[in-house]
PDB file of C-alpha atoms in Angstrom:
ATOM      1  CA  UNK C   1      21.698  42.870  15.383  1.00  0.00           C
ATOM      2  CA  UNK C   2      23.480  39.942  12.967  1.00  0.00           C
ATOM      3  CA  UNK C   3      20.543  40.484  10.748  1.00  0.00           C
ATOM      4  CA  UNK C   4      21.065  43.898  10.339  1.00  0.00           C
ATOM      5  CA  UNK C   5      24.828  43.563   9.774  1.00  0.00           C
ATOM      6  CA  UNK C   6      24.392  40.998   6.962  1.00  0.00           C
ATOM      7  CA  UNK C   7      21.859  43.818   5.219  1.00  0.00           C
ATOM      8  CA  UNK C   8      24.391  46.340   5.994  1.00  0.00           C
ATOM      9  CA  UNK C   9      27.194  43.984   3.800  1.00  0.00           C
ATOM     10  CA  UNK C  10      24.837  43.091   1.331  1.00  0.00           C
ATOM     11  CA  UNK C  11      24.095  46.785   0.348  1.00  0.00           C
ATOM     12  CA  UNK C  12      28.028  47.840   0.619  1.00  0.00           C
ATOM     13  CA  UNK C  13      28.142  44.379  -1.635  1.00  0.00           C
ATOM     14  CA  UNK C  14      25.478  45.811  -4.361  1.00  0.00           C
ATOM     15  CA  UNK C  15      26.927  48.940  -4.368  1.00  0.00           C
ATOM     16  CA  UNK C  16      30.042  48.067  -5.327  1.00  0.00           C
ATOM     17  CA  UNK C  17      29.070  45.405  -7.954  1.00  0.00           C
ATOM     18  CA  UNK C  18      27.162  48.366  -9.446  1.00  0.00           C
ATOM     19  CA  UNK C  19      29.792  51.010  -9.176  1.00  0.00           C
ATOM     20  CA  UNK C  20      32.144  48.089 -10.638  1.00  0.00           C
ATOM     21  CA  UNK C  21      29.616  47.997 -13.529  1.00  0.00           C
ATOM     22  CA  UNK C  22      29.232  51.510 -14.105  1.00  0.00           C
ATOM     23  CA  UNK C  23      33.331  52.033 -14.265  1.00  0.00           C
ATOM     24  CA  UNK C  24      33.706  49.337 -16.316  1.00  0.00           C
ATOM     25  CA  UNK C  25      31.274  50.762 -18.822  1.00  0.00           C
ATOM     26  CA  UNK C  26      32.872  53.776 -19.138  1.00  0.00           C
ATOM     27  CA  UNK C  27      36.537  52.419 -19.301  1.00  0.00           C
ATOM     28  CA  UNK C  28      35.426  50.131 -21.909  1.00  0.00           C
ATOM     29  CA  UNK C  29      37.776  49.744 -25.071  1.00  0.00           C
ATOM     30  CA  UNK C  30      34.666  49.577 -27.427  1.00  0.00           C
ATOM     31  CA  UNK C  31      32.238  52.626 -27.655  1.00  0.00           C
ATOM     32  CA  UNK C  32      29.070  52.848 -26.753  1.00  0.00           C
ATOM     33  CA  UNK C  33      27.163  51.067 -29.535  1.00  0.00           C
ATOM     34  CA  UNK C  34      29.340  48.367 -29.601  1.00  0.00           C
ATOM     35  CA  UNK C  35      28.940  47.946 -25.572  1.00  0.00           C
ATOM     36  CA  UNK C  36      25.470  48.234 -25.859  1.00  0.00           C
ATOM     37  CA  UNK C  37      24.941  45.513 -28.900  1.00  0.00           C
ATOM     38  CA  UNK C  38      27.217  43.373 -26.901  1.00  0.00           C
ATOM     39  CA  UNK C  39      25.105  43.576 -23.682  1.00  0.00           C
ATOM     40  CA  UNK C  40      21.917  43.154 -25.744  1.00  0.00           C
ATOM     41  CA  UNK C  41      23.567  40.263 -26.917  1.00  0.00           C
ATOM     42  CA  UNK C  42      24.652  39.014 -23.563  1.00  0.00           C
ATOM     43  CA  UNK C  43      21.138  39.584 -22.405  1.00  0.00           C
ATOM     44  CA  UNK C  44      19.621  37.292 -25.433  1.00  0.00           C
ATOM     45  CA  UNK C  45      21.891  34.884 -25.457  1.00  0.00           C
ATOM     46  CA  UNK C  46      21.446  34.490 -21.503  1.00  0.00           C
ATOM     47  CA  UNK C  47      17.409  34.710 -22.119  1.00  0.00           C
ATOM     48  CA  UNK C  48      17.777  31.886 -24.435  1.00  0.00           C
ATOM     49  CA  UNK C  49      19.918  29.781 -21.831  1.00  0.00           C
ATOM     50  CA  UNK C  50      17.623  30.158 -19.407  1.00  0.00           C
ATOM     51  CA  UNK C  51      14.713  29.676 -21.852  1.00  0.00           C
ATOM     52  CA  UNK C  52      16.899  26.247 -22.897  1.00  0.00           C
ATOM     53  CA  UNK C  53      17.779  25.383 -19.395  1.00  0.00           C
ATOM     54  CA  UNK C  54      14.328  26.135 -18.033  1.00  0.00           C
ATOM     55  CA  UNK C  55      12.934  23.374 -20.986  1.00  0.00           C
ATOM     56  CA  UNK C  56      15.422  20.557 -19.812  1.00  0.00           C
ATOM     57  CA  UNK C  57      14.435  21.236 -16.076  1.00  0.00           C
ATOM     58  CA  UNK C  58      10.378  20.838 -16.976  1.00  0.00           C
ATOM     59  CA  UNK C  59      11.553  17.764 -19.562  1.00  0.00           C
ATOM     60  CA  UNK C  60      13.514  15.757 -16.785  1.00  0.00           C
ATOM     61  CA  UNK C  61      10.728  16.758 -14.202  1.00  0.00           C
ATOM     62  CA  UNK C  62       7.943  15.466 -16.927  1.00  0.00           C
ATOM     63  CA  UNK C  63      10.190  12.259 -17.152  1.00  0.00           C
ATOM     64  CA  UNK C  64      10.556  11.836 -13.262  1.00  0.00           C
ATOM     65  CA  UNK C  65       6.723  11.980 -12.838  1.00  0.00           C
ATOM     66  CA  UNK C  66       6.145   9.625 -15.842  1.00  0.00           C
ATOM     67  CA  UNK C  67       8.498   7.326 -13.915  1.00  0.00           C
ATOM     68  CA  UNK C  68       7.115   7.950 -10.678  1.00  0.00           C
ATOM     69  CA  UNK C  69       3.585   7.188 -11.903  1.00  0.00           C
ATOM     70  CA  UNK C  70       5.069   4.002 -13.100  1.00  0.00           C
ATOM     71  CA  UNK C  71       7.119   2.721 -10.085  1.00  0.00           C
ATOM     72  CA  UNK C  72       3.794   3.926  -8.316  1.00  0.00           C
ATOM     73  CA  UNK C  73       1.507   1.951 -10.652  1.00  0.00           C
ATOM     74  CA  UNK C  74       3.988  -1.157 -10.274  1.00  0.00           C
ATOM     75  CA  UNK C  75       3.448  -1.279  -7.017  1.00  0.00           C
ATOM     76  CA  UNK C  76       0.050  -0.841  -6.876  1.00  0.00           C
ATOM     77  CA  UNK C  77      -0.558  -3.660  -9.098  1.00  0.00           C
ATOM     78  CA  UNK C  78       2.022  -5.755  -7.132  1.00  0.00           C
ATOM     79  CA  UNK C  79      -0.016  -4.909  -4.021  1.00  0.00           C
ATOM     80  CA  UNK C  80      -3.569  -6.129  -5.822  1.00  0.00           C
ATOM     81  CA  UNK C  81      -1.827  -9.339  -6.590  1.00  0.00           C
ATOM     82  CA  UNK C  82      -0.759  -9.647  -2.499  1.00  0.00           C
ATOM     83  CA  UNK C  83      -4.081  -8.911  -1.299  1.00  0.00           C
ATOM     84  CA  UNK C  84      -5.927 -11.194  -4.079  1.00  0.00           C
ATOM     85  CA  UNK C  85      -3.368 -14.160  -2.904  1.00  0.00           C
ATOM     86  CA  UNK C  86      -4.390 -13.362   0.995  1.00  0.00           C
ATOM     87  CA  UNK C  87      -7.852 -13.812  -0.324  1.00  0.00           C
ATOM     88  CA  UNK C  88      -7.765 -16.637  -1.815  1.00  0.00           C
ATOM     89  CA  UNK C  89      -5.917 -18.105   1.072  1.00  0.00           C
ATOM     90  CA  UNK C  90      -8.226 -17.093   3.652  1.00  0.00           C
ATOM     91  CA  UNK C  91     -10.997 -18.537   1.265  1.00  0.00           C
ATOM     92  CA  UNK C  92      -9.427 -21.457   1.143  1.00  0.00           C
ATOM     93  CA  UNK C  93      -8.560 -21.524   4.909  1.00  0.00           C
ATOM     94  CA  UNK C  94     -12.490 -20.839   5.713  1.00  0.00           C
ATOM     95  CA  UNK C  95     -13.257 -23.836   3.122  1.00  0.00           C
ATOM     96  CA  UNK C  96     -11.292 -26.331   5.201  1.00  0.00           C
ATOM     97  CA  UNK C  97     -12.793 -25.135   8.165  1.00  0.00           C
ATOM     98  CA  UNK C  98     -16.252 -25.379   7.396  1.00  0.00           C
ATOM     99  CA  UNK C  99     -15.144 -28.719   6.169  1.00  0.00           C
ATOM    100  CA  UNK C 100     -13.664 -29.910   8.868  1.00  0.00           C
ATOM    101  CA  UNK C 101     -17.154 -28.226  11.390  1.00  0.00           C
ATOM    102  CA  UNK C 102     -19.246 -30.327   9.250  1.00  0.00           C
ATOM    103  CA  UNK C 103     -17.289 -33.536   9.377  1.00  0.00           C
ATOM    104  CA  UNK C 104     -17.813 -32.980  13.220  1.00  0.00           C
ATOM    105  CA  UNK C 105     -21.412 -32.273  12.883  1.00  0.00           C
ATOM    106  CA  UNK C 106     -21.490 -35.146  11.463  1.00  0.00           C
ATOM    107  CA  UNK C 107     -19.883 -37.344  13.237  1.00  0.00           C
ATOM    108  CA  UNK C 108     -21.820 -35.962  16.581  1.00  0.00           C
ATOM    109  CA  UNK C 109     -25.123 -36.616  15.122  1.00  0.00           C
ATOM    110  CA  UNK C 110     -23.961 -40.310  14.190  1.00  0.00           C
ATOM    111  CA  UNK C 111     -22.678 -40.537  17.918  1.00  0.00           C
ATOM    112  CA  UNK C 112     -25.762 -39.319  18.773  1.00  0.00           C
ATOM    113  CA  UNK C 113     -28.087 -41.275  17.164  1.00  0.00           C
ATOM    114  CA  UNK C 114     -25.312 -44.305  17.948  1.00  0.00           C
ATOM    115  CA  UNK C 115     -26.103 -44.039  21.839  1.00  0.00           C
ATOM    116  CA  UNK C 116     -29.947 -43.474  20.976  1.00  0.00           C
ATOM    117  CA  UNK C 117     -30.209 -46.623  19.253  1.00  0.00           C
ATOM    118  CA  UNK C 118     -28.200 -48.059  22.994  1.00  0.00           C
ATOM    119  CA  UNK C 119     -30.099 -46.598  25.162  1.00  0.00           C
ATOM    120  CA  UNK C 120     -33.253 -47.335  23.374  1.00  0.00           C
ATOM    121  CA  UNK C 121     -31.954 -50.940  23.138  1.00  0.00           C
ATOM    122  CA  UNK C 122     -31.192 -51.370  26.854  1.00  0.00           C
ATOM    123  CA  UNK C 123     -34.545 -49.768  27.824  1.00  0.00           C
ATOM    124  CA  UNK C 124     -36.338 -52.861  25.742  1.00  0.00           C
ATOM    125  CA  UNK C 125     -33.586 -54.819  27.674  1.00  0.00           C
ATOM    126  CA  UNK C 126     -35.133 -53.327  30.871  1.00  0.00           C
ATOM    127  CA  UNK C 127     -38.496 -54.011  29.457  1.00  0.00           C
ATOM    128  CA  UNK C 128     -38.208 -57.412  28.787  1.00  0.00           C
ATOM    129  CA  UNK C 129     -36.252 -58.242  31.858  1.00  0.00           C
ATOM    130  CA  UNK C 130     -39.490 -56.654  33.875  1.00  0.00           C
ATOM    131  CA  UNK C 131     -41.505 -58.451  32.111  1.00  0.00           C
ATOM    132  CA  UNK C 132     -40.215 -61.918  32.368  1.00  0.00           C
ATOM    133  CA  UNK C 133     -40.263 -61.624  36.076  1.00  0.00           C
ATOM    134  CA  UNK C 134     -43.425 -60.134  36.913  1.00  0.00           C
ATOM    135  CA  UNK C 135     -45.166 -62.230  34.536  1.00  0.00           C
ATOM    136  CA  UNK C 136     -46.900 -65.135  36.116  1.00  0.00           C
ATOM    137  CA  UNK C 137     -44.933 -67.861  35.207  1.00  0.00           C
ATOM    138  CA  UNK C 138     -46.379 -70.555  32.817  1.00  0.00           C
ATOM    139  CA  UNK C 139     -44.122 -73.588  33.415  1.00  0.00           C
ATOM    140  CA  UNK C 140     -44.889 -73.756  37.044  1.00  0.00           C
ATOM    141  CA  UNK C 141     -48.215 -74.050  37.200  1.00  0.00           C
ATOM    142  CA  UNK C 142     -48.184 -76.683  34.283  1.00  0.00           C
TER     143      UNK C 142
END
């Protein structure tokens, strides 16, 4: 119902800005070729505002994408430099890492071969020690 009512204004609206026209064209103090010439040159000179207007909108678009595309390329190349720099972190992070894995390999195979080298020692301790008292003993029977 609303939406009919608005149409309903907006023709009585048109109507009257083209019965307003009409009247003013005929009460006009120039005559007819002078009200037409001016019209035509109404009409050109509002062509070639558009036509100007219309070239400034597509220039300061053109200059809004070209600075887009910037900004845009800016922080692309900002966010290249970030990632590289979390690379080489995490490189470097990795690198200490396996450092420090093989400075505890290490020192588990040198604890390892450390308590070889005991227990090897105190089974030649246990060796010895068998020996020396199952072995008949010389100095007695001397």
């Amino acid at each position: 119902m609303a939406e009919e009512s608005k149409i309903h204004h907006l023709g009585w609206f048109l109507a009257g800005l083209g019965l307003g026209a009409v009247v003013g064209i005929l009460y006009a103090p120039k005559s007819g070729r002078e009200t037409r010439e001016d019209i035509v040159t109404g009409a050109k000179q509002g062509t070639e505002y558009v036509r100007t207007k219309a070239q400034q909108a597509a220039d300061q678009a053109s200059a809004l994408i070209d600075k887009g595309r910037d900004q845009v390329a800016t922080i692309v190349d900002k966010s290249k430099e970030q990632v590289g720099q979390y690379v080489d972190r995490s490189r470097e992070v990795v690198d200490r890492g396996r450092a420090q894995w093989e400075e505890f390999v290490e020192r588990g195979k040198n604890l390892v071969a450390e308590q070889t080298n005991r227990v090897g020692a105190a089974v030649e301790a246990g060796r010895e020690a068998y020996r020396s008292t199952t072995a008949p003993n010389t100095n007695e029977t001397l």
